PDB file of C-alpha atoms in Angstrom:
ATOM      1  CA  GLY C   1      16.937  48.505  83.904  1.00 55.00           C
ATOM      2  CA  GLN C   2      16.363  50.738  87.465  1.00 66.00           C
ATOM      3  CA  ASN C   3      18.235  50.254  90.330  1.00 87.00           C
ATOM      4  CA  ILE C   4      17.545  52.238  93.708  1.00 93.00           C
ATOM      5  CA  ASP C   5      19.422  52.138  96.842  1.00 95.00           C
ATOM      6  CA  GLN C   6      18.114  53.704 100.209  1.00 96.00           C
ATOM      7  CA  PRO C   7      19.562  53.061 103.434  1.00 96.00           C
ATOM      8  CA  THR C   8      17.264  50.631 105.507  1.00 95.00           C
ATOM      9  CA  GLU C   9      17.100  52.542 108.646  1.00 96.00           C
ATOM     10  CA  MET C  10      17.924  55.545 110.288  1.00 98.00           C
ATOM     11  CA  THR C  11      17.066  57.195 113.688  1.00 97.00           C
ATOM     12  CA  ALA C  12      16.856  60.787 115.031  1.00 97.00           C
ATOM     13  CA  THR C  13      15.721  62.949 117.623  1.00 97.00           C
ATOM     14  CA  GLU C  14      12.514  65.053 117.900  1.00 98.00           C
ATOM     15  CA  GLY C  15      13.666  68.566 116.665  1.00 97.00           C
ATOM     16  CA  ALA C  16      16.627  67.690 114.786  1.00 98.00           C
ATOM     17  CA  ILE C  17      17.118  67.319 110.676  1.00 98.00           C
ATOM     18  CA  VAL C  18      17.676  64.115 109.162  1.00 98.00           C
ATOM     19  CA  GLN C  19      18.645  63.470 105.387  1.00 98.00           C
ATOM     20  CA  ILE C  20      17.323  60.182 103.767  1.00 98.00           C
ATOM     21  CA  ASN C  21      19.440  59.469 100.580  1.00 98.00           C
ATOM     22  CA  CYS C  22      18.600  57.854  97.396  1.00 97.00           C
ATOM     23  CA  THR C  23      20.624  56.680  94.746  1.00 97.00           C
ATOM     24  CA  TYR C  24      19.182  55.123  91.033  1.00 94.00           C
ATOM     25  CA  GLN C  25      20.416  54.063  87.994  1.00 90.00           C
ATOM     26  CA  THR C  26      17.990  54.267  85.259  1.00 80.00           C
ATOM     27  CA  SER C  27      18.182  53.918  81.418  1.00 77.00           C
ATOM     28  CA  GLY C  28      16.038  56.950  81.021  1.00 78.00           C
ATOM     29  CA  PHE C  29      15.101  59.522  83.506  1.00 79.00           C
ATOM     30  CA  ASN C  30      11.785  60.945  83.941  1.00 78.00           C
ATOM     31  CA  GLY C  31      11.929  62.366  87.155  1.00 89.00           C
ATOM     32  CA  LEU C  32      11.937  60.969  90.962  1.00 93.00           C
ATOM     33  CA  PHE C  33       9.445  60.848  93.553  1.00 94.00           C
ATOM     34  CA  TRP C  34       9.208  60.387  97.402  1.00 97.00           C
ATOM     35  CA  TYR C  35       6.499  58.890  99.457  1.00 96.00           C
ATOM     36  CA  GLN C  36       6.103  58.373 102.916  1.00 97.00           C
ATOM     37  CA  GLN C  37       4.409  55.349 104.266  1.00 96.00           C
ATOM     38  CA  HIS C  38       3.384  54.738 108.031  1.00 96.00           C
ATOM     39  CA  ALA C  39       3.398  51.097 109.289  1.00 91.00           C
ATOM     40  CA  GLY C  40       0.381  49.249 107.639  1.00 89.00           C
ATOM     41  CA  GLU C  41      -1.143  52.223 105.660  1.00 92.00           C
ATOM     42  CA  ALA C  42      -0.770  53.496 102.137  1.00 93.00           C
ATOM     43  CA  PRO C  43       2.044  55.602 100.913  1.00 95.00           C
ATOM     44  CA  THR C  44       1.123  59.330 100.420  1.00 95.00           C
ATOM     45  CA  PHE C  45       3.017  61.529  97.813  1.00 94.00           C
ATOM     46  CA  LEU C  46       5.404  63.964  99.073  1.00 96.00           C
ATOM     47  CA  SER C  47       7.545  65.213  96.128  1.00 94.00           C
ATOM     48  CA  TYR C  48       8.395  65.115  92.714  1.00 92.00           C
ATOM     49  CA  ASN C  49      11.570  66.237  91.122  1.00 94.00           C
ATOM     50  CA  VAL C  50      12.607  66.358  87.598  1.00 91.00           C
ATOM     51  CA  LEU C  51      15.102  69.141  87.506  1.00 93.00           C
ATOM     52  CA  ASP C  52      18.510  69.527  89.553  1.00 95.00           C
ATOM     53  CA  GLY C  53      18.001  71.563  92.540  1.00 96.00           C
ATOM     54  CA  LEU C  54      16.496  71.580  95.990  1.00 96.00           C
ATOM     55  CA  GLU C  55      12.404  72.220  96.202  1.00 94.00           C
ATOM     56  CA  GLU C  56      11.028  72.863  99.605  1.00 94.00           C
ATOM     57  CA  LYS C  57       7.703  72.240 101.059  1.00 91.00           C
ATOM     58  CA  GLY C  58       7.427  73.177 104.516  1.00 94.00           C
ATOM     59  CA  ARG C  59       9.706  71.204 106.833  1.00 96.00           C
ATOM     60  CA  PHE C  60      10.367  68.777 104.083  1.00 97.00           C
ATOM     61  CA  SER C  61      12.552  69.207 101.085  1.00 97.00           C
ATOM     62  CA  SER C  62      13.713  67.314  98.145  1.00 98.00           C
ATOM     63  CA  PHE C  63      16.983  67.475  96.220  1.00 97.00           C
ATOM     64  CA  LEU C  64      18.150  65.872  92.656  1.00 96.00           C
ATOM     65  CA  SER C  65      21.293  65.638  90.954  1.00 95.00           C
ATOM     66  CA  ARG C  66      20.605  64.077  87.920  1.00 92.00           C
ATOM     67  CA  SER C  67      24.231  63.764  86.602  1.00 92.00           C
ATOM     68  CA  LYS C  68      25.026  61.842  89.738  1.00 93.00           C
ATOM     69  CA  GLY C  69      21.941  59.931  90.143  1.00 94.00           C
ATOM     70  CA  TYR C  70      21.433  61.277  93.543  1.00 95.00           C
ATOM     71  CA  SER C  71      18.443  62.348  95.707  1.00 97.00           C
ATOM     72  CA  TYR C  72      17.558  63.168  99.112  1.00 98.00           C
ATOM     73  CA  LEU C  73      14.923  63.968 101.347  1.00 98.00           C
ATOM     74  CA  LEU C  74      15.495  66.676 104.324  1.00 98.00           C
ATOM     75  CA  LEU C  75      13.227  66.680 107.297  1.00 98.00           C
ATOM     76  CA  LYS C  76      13.574  69.476 109.433  1.00 97.00           C
ATOM     77  CA  GLU C  77      12.264  69.926 112.782  1.00 97.00           C
ATOM     78  CA  LEU C  78      11.232  66.306 113.452  1.00 98.00           C
ATOM     79  CA  GLN C  79       8.286  65.278 114.818  1.00 98.00           C
ATOM     80  CA  MET C  80       7.101  61.979 116.488  1.00 97.00           C
ATOM     81  CA  LYS C  81       4.788  61.797 113.385  1.00 97.00           C
ATOM     82  CA  ASP C  82       7.591  61.469 111.202  1.00 98.00           C
ATOM     83  CA  SER C  83       8.458  58.106 112.379  1.00 98.00           C
ATOM     84  CA  ALA C  84       7.556  55.917 108.783  1.00 97.00           C
ATOM     85  CA  SER C  85       9.052  54.540 105.994  1.00 96.00           C
ATOM     86  CA  TYR C  86      10.250  56.734 103.344  1.00 97.00           C
ATOM     87  CA  LEU C  87      10.131  55.187  99.708  1.00 96.00           C
ATOM     88  CA  CYS C  88      11.955  56.770  96.638  1.00 95.00           C
ATOM     89  CA  ALA C  89      10.721  55.777  93.045  1.00 93.00           C
ATOM     90  CA  VAL C  90      11.475  56.257  89.488  1.00 91.00           C
ATOM     91  CA  PRO C  91       9.389  56.023  86.422  1.00 86.00           C
ATOM     92  CA  ARG C  92      10.638  53.318  84.226  1.00 81.00           C
ATOM     93  CA  GLY C  93       9.575  52.511  80.623  1.00 71.00           C
ATOM     94  CA  GLY C  94       6.929  55.234  80.265  1.00 65.00           C
ATOM     95  CA  PHE C  95       5.818  57.546  83.077  1.00 63.00           C
ATOM     96  CA  GLN C  96       3.452  55.583  84.838  1.00 72.00           C
ATOM     97  CA  LYS C  97       5.360  52.568  86.143  1.00 82.00           C
ATOM     98  CA  LEU C  98       7.095  53.272  89.003  1.00 88.00           C
ATOM     99  CA  VAL C  99      10.201  51.579  90.473  1.00 89.00           C
ATOM    100  CA  PHE C 100      10.251  51.561  94.201  1.00 92.00           C
ATOM    101  CA  GLY C 101      13.233  51.592  96.699  1.00 93.00           C
ATOM    102  CA  THR C 102      13.030  49.100  99.517  1.00 93.00           C
ATOM    103  CA  GLY C 103      12.474  52.371 101.520  1.00 95.00           C
ATOM    104  CA  THR C 104      14.151  53.870 104.568  1.00 97.00           C
ATOM    105  CA  ARG C 105      12.804  53.231 107.980  1.00 96.00           C
ATOM    106  CA  LEU C 106      13.060  56.524 110.119  1.00 98.00           C
ATOM    107  CA  LEU C 107      12.464  56.253 113.950  1.00 98.00           C
ATOM    108  CA  VAL C 108      12.259  59.444 115.418  1.00 98.00           C
ATOM    109  CA  SER C 109      12.601  59.086 119.342  1.00 97.00           C
ATOM    110  CA  PRO C 110      11.803  62.158 122.199  1.00 95.00           C
TER     111      PRO C 110
ATOM    112  CA  ASP P   1     -14.587  63.165  98.856  1.00 65.00           C
ATOM    113  CA  GLY P   2     -12.590  61.902  95.938  1.00 71.00           C
ATOM    114  CA  GLY P   3     -10.511  58.776  96.609  1.00 92.00           C
ATOM    115  CA  ILE P   4      -9.736  55.298  96.574  1.00 95.00           C
ATOM    116  CA  THR P   5     -11.009  52.544  98.400  1.00 95.00           C
ATOM    117  CA  GLN P   6      -9.722  48.665  98.981  1.00 96.00           C
ATOM    118  CA  SER P   7     -12.052  46.287 100.585  1.00 89.00           C
ATOM    119  CA  PRO P   8     -11.685  44.538 102.907  1.00 91.00           C
ATOM    120  CA  LYS P   9      -8.762  45.710 104.974  1.00 93.00           C
ATOM    121  CA  TYR P  10      -7.909  42.234 106.197  1.00 94.00           C
ATOM    122  CA  LEU P  11      -8.982  39.007 104.284  1.00 94.00           C
ATOM    123  CA  PHE P  12      -8.322  35.630 105.348  1.00 94.00           C
ATOM    124  CA  ARG P  13      -8.421  32.496 102.931  1.00 91.00           C
ATOM    125  CA  LYS P  14      -7.680  28.712 102.628  1.00 91.00           C
ATOM    126  CA  GLU P  15      -4.874  27.809 100.672  1.00 91.00           C
ATOM    127  CA  GLY P  16      -6.063  26.551  97.057  1.00 90.00           C
ATOM    128  CA  GLN P  17      -8.957  29.084  96.829  1.00 91.00           C
ATOM    129  CA  ASN P  18      -9.093  31.941  94.613  1.00 93.00           C
ATOM    130  CA  VAL P  19      -9.428  35.368  96.258  1.00 94.00           C
ATOM    131  CA  THR P  20     -10.832  38.713  94.577  1.00 95.00           C
ATOM    132  CA  LEU P  21      -9.475  42.003  95.928  1.00 96.00           C
ATOM    133  CA  SER P  22     -11.425  45.216  95.313  1.00 96.00           C
ATOM    134  CA  CYS P  23     -10.320  48.479  94.302  1.00 97.00           C
ATOM    135  CA  GLU P  24     -12.525  51.523  93.207  1.00 97.00           C
ATOM    136  CA  GLN P  25     -11.426  55.122  92.397  1.00 97.00           C
ATOM    137  CA  ASN P  26     -13.714  58.259  91.976  1.00 96.00           C
ATOM    138  CA  LEU P  27     -11.018  60.239  91.201  1.00 93.00           C
ATOM    139  CA  ASN P  28     -11.439  60.137  87.304  1.00 93.00           C
ATOM    140  CA  HIS P  29      -8.170  58.770  86.677  1.00 93.00           C
ATOM    141  CA  ASP P  30      -7.367  56.684  83.807  1.00 92.00           C
ATOM    142  CA  ALA P  31      -4.512  54.440  84.877  1.00 92.00           C
ATOM    143  CA  MET P  32      -4.660  52.145  87.756  1.00 94.00           C
ATOM    144  CA  TYR P  33      -2.164  49.564  89.377  1.00 95.00           C
ATOM    145  CA  TRP P  34      -1.829  46.728  91.864  1.00 97.00           C
ATOM    146  CA  TYR P  35       1.477  46.328  93.904  1.00 97.00           C
ATOM    147  CA  ARG P  36       2.321  43.902  96.488  1.00 97.00           C
ATOM    148  CA  GLN P  37       4.398  44.550  99.616  1.00 95.00           C
ATOM    149  CA  ASP P  38       6.183  42.059 101.800  1.00 93.00           C
ATOM    150  CA  PRO P  39       8.011  43.022 104.827  1.00 85.00           C
ATOM    151  CA  GLY P  40      11.526  44.629 104.333  1.00 78.00           C
ATOM    152  CA  GLN P  41      10.531  45.046 100.596  1.00 82.00           C
ATOM    153  CA  GLY P  42       9.691  47.990  98.361  1.00 87.00           C
ATOM    154  CA  LEU P  43       6.519  47.847  96.270  1.00 93.00           C
ATOM    155  CA  ARG P  44       6.500  45.583  93.579  1.00 94.00           C
ATOM    156  CA  LEU P  45       4.215  45.914  90.481  1.00 94.00           C
ATOM    157  CA  ILE P  46       1.792  43.247  89.669  1.00 96.00           C
ATOM    158  CA  TYR P  47      -0.502  44.485  86.893  1.00 96.00           C
ATOM    159  CA  TYR P  48      -1.371  48.243  85.530  1.00 93.00           C
ATOM    160  CA  SER P  49      -4.062  49.446  83.586  1.00 93.00           C
ATOM    161  CA  GLN P  50      -3.552  52.717  81.224  1.00 90.00           C
ATOM    162  CA  ILE P  51      -7.179  52.621  80.196  1.00 90.00           C
ATOM    163  CA  VAL P  52     -10.514  50.804  80.275  1.00 94.00           C
ATOM    164  CA  ASN P  53     -10.049  47.433  78.645  1.00 95.00           C
ATOM    165  CA  ASP P  54      -6.540  47.432  78.647  1.00 93.00           C
ATOM    166  CA  PHE P  55      -4.184  45.976  80.913  1.00 95.00           C
ATOM    167  CA  GLN P  56      -0.483  45.162  81.191  1.00 93.00           C
ATOM    168  CA  LYS P  57       1.521  42.457  83.192  1.00 94.00           C
ATOM    169  CA  GLY P  58       4.169  44.149  85.649  1.00 92.00           C
ATOM    170  CA  ASP P  59       7.168  42.336  87.320  1.00 91.00           C
ATOM    171  CA  ILE P  60       5.418  39.792  89.435  1.00 95.00           C
ATOM    172  CA  ALA P  61       2.169  39.058  87.341  1.00 96.00           C
ATOM    173  CA  GLU P  62       2.200  35.040  87.648  1.00 96.00           C
ATOM    174  CA  GLY P  63      -0.747  33.730  89.704  1.00 96.00           C
ATOM    175  CA  TYR P  64      -2.405  36.757  89.258  1.00 97.00           C
ATOM    176  CA  SER P  65      -5.504  38.097  87.007  1.00 97.00           C
ATOM    177  CA  VAL P  66      -7.258  41.225  86.851  1.00 98.00           C
ATOM    178  CA  SER P  67      -9.849  43.085  84.613  1.00 97.00           C
ATOM    179  CA  ARG P  68     -10.488  47.029  83.658  1.00 97.00           C
ATOM    180  CA  GLU P  69     -14.023  46.745  82.655  1.00 97.00           C
ATOM    181  CA  LYS P  70     -14.742  50.163  84.162  1.00 97.00           C
ATOM    182  CA  LYS P  71     -12.822  53.334  84.507  1.00 96.00           C
ATOM    183  CA  GLU P  72     -13.647  53.205  88.220  1.00 97.00           C
ATOM    184  CA  SER P  73     -12.696  49.603  88.877  1.00 98.00           C
ATOM    185  CA  PHE P  74      -9.703  47.409  89.003  1.00 98.00           C
ATOM    186  CA  PRO P  75     -10.185  44.130  90.815  1.00 98.00           C
ATOM    187  CA  LEU P  76      -7.460  41.917  91.561  1.00 97.00           C
ATOM    188  CA  THR P  77      -7.734  38.076  91.842  1.00 97.00           C
ATOM    189  CA  VAL P  78      -5.066  36.040  93.442  1.00 96.00           C
ATOM    190  CA  THR P  79      -5.435  32.715  92.308  1.00 93.00           C
ATOM    191  CA  SER P  80      -4.237  29.313  93.658  1.00 89.00           C
ATOM    192  CA  ALA P  81      -1.150  29.023  91.340  1.00 87.00           C
ATOM    193  CA  GLN P  82       0.286  32.206  93.533  1.00 89.00           C
ATOM    194  CA  LYS P  83       3.110  30.214  95.521  1.00 89.00           C
ATOM    195  CA  ASN P  84       3.258  33.062  98.035  1.00 91.00           C
ATOM    196  CA  PRO P  85       0.127  34.936  98.349  1.00 94.00           C
ATOM    197  CA  THR P  86       0.122  36.446 101.868  1.00 95.00           C
ATOM    198  CA  ALA P  87       1.058  40.067 101.661  1.00 95.00           C
ATOM    199  CA  PHE P  88      -0.056  43.608 101.702  1.00 96.00           C
ATOM    200  CA  TYR P  89      -2.000  44.495  98.479  1.00 97.00           C
ATOM    201  CA  LEU P  90      -1.976  48.143  97.425  1.00 97.00           C
ATOM    202  CA  CYS P  91      -4.186  49.702  94.590  1.00 97.00           C
ATOM    203  CA  ALA P  92      -3.267  53.026  93.063  1.00 96.00           C
ATOM    204  CA  SER P  93      -4.279  55.372  90.440  1.00 95.00           C
ATOM    205  CA  SER P  94      -3.069  58.245  88.295  1.00 92.00           C
ATOM    206  CA  THR P  95      -3.534  61.005  85.723  1.00 87.00           C
ATOM    207  CA  ARG P  96      -1.503  61.240  82.843  1.00 72.00           C
ATOM    208  CA  GLN P  97      -0.128  64.535  84.083  1.00 65.00           C
ATOM    209  CA  LEU P  98       3.259  65.266  83.958  1.00 51.00           C
ATOM    210  CA  SER P  99       4.091  64.730  87.651  1.00 65.00           C
ATOM    211  CA  TYR P 100       2.235  61.182  87.353  1.00 73.00           C
ATOM    212  CA  GLU P 101       1.755  60.943  91.051  1.00 85.00           C
ATOM    213  CA  GLN P 102       0.222  57.919  92.118  1.00 91.00           C
ATOM    214  CA  TYR P 103      -2.508  57.948  94.731  1.00 93.00           C
ATOM    215  CA  PHE P 104      -2.918  54.774  96.818  1.00 95.00           C
ATOM    216  CA  GLY P 105      -5.748  53.043  98.477  1.00 96.00           C
ATOM    217  CA  PRO P 106      -5.582  52.106 102.071  1.00 95.00           C
ATOM    218  CA  GLY P 107      -4.509  48.320 101.311  1.00 96.00           C
ATOM    219  CA  THR P 108      -5.702  44.783 101.843  1.00 96.00           C
ATOM    220  CA  ARG P 109      -3.894  42.448 104.061  1.00 95.00           C
ATOM    221  CA  LEU P 110      -4.169  38.842 102.684  1.00 95.00           C
ATOM    222  CA  THR P 111      -3.057  35.958 104.603  1.00 95.00           C
ATOM    223  CA  VAL P 112      -3.392  32.319 103.374  1.00 93.00           C
ATOM    224  CA  THR P 113      -2.845  29.602 105.471  1.00 91.00           C
TER     225      THR P 113
END
């Protein structure tokens, strides 16, 4: 089966950098997704990593280490609108079935 | 504009009543999914469908039913057998491409009293 662990909550200040970690245990690895979800809204796709290393997309970067079962999402130059939950997810038993972590709620303060 | 629609946004029902949540997509995606989200918890998979006229149970299918008669539509019925139906329900769809990114609808918040 799959287990995914993320911190429950993090706080940071505007303009800072924050790293949200995700560890996973999976019987077969087919990539790792990060989604952003604002309160009461739908999750939106941020990144997909299938190979080791860092992928950068503007202010957001995602890192993967398959040997360590570890990923992180790095958010730079934090803005108030980045206050949201960040969900880590891995496919299970076939690419289309995602297992989600409980999410990390990030609160950005002025 | 392409996307996924769910209706209604808020739904209230009395205990013992069945209720059907709508999900429609015009992204030409083959696969569709229903998730349930409770406060402080991650998304849990209720049912999914990889192709028209076929669907599979997810992790928490008890008390729910679905149909997939059209590629664009994947309605979810919450039956009276579902013990704790009050939740935020999210529908999603995806292609079969490598990244398998899922696109989500805006969700339906169901309250059963």
